[in-house]
JSON list of C-alpha atoms in Angstrom, two decimals:
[
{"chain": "A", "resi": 1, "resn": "UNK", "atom": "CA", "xyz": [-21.03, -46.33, 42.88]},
{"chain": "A", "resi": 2, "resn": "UNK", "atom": "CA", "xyz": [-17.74, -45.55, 43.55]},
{"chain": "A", "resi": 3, "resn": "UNK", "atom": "CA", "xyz": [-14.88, -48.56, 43.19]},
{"chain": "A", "resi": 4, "resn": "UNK", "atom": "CA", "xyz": [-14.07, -48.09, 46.76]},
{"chain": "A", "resi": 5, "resn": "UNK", "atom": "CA", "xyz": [-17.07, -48.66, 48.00]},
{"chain": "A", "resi": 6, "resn": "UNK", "atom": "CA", "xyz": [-17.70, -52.47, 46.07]},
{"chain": "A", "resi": 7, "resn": "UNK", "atom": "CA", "xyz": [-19.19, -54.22, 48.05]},
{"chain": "A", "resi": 8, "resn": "UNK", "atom": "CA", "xyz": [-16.84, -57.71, 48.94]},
{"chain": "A", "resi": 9, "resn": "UNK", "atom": "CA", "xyz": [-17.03, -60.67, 46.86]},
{"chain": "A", "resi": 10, "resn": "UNK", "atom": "CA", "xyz": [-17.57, -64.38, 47.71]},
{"chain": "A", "resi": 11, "resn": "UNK", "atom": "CA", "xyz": [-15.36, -66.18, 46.23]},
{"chain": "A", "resi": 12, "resn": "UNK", "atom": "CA", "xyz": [-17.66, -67.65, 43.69]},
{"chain": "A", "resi": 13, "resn": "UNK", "atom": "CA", "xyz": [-18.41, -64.34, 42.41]},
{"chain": "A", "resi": 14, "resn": "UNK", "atom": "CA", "xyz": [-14.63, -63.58, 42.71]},
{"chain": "A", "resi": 15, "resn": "UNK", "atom": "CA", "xyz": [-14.13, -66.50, 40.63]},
{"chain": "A", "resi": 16, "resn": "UNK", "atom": "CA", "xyz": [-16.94, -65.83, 37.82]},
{"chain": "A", "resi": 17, "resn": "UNK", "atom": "CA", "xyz": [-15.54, -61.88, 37.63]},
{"chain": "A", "resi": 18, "resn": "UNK", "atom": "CA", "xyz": [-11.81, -63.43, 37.09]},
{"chain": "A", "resi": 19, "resn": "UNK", "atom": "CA", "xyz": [-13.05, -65.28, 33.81]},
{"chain": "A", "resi": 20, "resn": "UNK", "atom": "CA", "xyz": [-14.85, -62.19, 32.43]},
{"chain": "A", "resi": 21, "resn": "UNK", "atom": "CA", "xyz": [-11.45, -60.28, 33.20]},
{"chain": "A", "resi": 22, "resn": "UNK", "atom": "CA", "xyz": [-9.98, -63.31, 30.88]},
{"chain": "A", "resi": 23, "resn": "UNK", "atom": "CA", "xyz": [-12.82, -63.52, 27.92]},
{"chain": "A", "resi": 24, "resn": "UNK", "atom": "CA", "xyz": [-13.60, -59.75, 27.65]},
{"chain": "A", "resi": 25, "resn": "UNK", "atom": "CA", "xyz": [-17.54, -60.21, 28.03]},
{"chain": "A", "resi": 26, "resn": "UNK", "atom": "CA", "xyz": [-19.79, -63.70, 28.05]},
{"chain": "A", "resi": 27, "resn": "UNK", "atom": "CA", "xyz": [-23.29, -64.59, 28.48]},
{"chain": "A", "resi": 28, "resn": "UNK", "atom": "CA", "xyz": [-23.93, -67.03, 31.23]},
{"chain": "A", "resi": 29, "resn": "UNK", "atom": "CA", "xyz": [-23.82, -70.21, 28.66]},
{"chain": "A", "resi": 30, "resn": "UNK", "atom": "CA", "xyz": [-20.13, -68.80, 27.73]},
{"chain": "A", "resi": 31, "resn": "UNK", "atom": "CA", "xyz": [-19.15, -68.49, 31.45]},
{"chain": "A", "resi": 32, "resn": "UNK", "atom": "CA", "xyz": [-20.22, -71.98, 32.56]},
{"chain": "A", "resi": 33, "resn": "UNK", "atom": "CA", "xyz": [-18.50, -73.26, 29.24]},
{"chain": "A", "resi": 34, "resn": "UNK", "atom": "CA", "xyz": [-15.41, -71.37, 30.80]},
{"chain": "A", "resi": 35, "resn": "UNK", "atom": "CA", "xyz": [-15.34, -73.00, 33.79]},
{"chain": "A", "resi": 36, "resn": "UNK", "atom": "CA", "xyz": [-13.08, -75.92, 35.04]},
{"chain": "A", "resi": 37, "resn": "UNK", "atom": "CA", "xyz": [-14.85, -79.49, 34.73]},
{"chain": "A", "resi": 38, "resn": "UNK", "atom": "CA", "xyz": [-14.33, -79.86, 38.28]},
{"chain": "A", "resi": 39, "resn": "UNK", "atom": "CA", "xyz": [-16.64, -77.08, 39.36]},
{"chain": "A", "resi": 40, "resn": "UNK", "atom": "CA", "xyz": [-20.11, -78.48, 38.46]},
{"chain": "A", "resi": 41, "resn": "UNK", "atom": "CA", "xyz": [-21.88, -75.32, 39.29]},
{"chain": "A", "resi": 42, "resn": "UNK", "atom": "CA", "xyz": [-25.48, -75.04, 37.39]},
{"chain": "A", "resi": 43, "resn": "UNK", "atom": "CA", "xyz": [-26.26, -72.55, 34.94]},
{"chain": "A", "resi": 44, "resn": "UNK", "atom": "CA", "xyz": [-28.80, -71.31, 37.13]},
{"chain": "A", "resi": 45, "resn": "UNK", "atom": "CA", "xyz": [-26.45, -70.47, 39.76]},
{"chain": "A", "resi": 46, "resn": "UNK", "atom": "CA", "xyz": [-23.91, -69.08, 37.15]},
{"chain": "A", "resi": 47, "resn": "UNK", "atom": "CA", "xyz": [-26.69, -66.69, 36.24]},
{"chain": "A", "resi": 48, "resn": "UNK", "atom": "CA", "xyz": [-27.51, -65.49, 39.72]},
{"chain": "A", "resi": 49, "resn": "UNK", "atom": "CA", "xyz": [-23.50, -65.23, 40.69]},
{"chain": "A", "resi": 50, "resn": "UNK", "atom": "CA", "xyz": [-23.61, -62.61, 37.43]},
{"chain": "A", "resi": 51, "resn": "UNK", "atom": "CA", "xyz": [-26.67, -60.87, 38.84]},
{"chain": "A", "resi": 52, "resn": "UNK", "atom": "CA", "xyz": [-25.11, -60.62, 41.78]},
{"chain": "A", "resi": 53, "resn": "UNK", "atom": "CA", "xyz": [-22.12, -58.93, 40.50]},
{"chain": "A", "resi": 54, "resn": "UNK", "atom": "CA", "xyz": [-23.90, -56.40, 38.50]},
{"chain": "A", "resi": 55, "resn": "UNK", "atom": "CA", "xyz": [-26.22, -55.45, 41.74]},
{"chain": "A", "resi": 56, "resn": "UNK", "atom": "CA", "xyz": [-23.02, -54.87, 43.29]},
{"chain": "A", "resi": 57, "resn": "UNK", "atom": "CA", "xyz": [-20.99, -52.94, 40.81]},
{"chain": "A", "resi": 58, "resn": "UNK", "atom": "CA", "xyz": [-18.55, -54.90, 39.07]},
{"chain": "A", "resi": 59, "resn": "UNK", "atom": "CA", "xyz": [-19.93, -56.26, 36.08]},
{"chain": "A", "resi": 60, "resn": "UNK", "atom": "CA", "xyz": [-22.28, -54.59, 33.78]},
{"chain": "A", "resi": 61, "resn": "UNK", "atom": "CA", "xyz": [-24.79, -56.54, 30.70]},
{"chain": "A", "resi": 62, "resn": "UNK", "atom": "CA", "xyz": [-26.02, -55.28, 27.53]},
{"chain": "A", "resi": 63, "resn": "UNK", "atom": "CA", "xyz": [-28.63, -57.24, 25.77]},
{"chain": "A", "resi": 64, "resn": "UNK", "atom": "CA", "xyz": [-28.37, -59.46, 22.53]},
{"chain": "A", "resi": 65, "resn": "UNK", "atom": "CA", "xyz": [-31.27, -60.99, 20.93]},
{"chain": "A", "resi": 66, "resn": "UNK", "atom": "CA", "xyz": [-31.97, -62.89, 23.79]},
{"chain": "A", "resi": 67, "resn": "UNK", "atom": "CA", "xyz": [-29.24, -63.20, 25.41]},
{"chain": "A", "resi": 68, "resn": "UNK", "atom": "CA", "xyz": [-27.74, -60.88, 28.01]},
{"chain": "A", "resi": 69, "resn": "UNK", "atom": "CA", "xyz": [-23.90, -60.91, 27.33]},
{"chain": "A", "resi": 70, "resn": "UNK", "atom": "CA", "xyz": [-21.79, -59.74, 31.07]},
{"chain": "A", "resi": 71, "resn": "UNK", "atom": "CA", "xyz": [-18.91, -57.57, 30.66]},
{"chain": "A", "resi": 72, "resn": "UNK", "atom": "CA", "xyz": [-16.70, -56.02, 33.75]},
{"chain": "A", "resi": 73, "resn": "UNK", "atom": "CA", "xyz": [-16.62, -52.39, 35.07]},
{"chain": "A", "resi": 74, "resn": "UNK", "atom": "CA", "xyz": [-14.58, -52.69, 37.32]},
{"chain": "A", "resi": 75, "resn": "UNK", "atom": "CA", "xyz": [-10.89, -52.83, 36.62]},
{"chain": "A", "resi": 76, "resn": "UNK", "atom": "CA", "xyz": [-8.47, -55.84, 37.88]},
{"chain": "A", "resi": 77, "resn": "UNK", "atom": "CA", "xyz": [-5.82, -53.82, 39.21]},
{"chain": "A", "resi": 78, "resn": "UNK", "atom": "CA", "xyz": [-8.50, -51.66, 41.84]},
{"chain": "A", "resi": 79, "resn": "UNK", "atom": "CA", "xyz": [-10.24, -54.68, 42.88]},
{"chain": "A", "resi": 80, "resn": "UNK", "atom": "CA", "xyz": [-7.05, -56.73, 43.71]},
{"chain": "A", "resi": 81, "resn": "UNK", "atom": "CA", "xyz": [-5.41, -53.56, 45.16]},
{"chain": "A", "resi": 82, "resn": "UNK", "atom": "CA", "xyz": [-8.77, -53.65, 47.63]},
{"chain": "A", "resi": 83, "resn": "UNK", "atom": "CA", "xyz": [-8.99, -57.02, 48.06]},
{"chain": "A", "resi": 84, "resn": "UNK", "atom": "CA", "xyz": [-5.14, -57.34, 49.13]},
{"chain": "A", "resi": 85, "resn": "UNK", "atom": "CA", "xyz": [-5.38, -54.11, 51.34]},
{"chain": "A", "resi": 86, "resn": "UNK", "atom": "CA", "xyz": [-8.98, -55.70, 53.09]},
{"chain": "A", "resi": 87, "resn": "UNK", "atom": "CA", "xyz": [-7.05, -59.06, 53.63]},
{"chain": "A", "resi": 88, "resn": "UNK", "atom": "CA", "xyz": [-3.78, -57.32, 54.98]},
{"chain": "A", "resi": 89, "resn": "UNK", "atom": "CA", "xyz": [-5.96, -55.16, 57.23]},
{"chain": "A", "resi": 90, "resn": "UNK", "atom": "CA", "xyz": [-8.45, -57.60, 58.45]},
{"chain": "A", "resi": 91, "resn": "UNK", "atom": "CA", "xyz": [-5.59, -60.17, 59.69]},
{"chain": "A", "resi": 92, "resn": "UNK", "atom": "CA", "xyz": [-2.44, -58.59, 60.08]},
{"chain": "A", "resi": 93, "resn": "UNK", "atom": "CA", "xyz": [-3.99, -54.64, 61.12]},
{"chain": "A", "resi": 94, "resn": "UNK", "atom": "CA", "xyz": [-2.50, -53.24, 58.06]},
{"chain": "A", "resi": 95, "resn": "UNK", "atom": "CA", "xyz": [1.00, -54.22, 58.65]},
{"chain": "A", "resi": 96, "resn": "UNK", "atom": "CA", "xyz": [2.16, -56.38, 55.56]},
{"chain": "A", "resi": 97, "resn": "UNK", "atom": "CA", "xyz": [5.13, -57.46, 57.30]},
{"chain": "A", "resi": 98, "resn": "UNK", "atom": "CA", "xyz": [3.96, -60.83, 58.70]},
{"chain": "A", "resi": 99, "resn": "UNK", "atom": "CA", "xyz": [1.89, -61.36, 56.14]},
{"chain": "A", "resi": 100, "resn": "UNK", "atom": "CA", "xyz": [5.37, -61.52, 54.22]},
{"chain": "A", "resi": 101, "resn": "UNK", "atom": "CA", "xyz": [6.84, -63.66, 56.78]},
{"chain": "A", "resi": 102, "resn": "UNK", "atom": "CA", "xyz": [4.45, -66.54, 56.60]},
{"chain": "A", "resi": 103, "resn": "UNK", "atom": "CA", "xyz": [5.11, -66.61, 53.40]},
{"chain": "A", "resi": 104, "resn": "UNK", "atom": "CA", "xyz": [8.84, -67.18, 53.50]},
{"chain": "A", "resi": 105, "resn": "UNK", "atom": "CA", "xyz": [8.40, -69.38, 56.17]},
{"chain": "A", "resi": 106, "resn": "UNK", "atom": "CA", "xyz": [6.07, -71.42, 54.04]},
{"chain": "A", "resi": 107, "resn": "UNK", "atom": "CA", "xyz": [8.24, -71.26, 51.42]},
{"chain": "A", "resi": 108, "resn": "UNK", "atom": "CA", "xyz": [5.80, -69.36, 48.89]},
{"chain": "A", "resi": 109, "resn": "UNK", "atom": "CA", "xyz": [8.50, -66.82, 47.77]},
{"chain": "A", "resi": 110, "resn": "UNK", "atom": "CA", "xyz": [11.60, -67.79, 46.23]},
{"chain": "A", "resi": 111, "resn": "UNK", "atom": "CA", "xyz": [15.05, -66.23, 46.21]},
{"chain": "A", "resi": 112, "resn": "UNK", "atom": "CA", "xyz": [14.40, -64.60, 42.90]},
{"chain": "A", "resi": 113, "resn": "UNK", "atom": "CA", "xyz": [11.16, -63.19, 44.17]},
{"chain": "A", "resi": 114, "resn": "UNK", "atom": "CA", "xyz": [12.99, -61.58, 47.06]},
{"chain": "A", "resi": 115, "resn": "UNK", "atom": "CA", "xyz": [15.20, -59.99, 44.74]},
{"chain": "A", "resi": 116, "resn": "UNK", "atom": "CA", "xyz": [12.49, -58.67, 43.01]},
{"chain": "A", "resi": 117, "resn": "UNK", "atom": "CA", "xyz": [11.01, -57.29, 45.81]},
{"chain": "A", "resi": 118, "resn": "UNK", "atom": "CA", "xyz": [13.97, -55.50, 46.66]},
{"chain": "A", "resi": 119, "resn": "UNK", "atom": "CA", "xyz": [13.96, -53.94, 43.36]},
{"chain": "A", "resi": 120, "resn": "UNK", "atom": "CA", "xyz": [10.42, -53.11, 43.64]},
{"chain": "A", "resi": 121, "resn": "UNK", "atom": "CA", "xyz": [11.30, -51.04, 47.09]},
{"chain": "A", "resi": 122, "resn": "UNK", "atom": "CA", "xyz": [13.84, -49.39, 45.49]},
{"chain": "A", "resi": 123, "resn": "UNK", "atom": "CA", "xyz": [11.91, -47.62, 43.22]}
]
């Protein structure tokens, strides 16, 4: 399957792949370890949001006694780079202009990150 054609994510299953970008590869025990006491999500659903992800492309398993240990196929940088370009798309028809707006209105991005960003352009 090609990476631009991954199907989207919920953001459960966007949340499970970000902790297999962090540990590398985990079985299911070693994700729900992983995640934040606050989220009491069962290891039965932990196993089906992996399952999910490998029927859609992102993650991939090989097999270990009994375990099945989950490791990513797709790579960080092309799934935010869709993800971003979706969002930007879907609510501001591609223009990233107000999306940059709101967030200087909202005070998300800081003097020093506009002076970054006018390094970044430029480039």
């Amino acid at each position: 399957m090609a990476k631009s054609k991954l199907p989207r994510m919920s953001p459960a299953e966007t949340e499970i792949l970000q902790l297999l970008w962090q540990l590398g590869e985990a079985t299911v025990q070693q994700t729900c370890d992983r995640l934040p006491r606050r989220r009491k999500i069962a290891y039965a659903t932990v196993q089906t949001l992996l399952r999910r992800l490998e029927n859609k492309g992102y993650i991939t398993h090989r097999t270990e006694g009994k375990a099945h240990v989950f490791l990513p196929v797709a790579k960080r940088e092309d799934v935010i780079k869709r993800s971003v370009s979706d969002f930007v798309n879907r609510l501001f028809g591609g223009d990233p202009i107000p999306l940059m707006h709101y967030l200087a209105e909202h005070g998300k991005i800081s003097a020093d990150d506009i002076e970054e960003l006018k390094r970044l352009v430029g480039k």
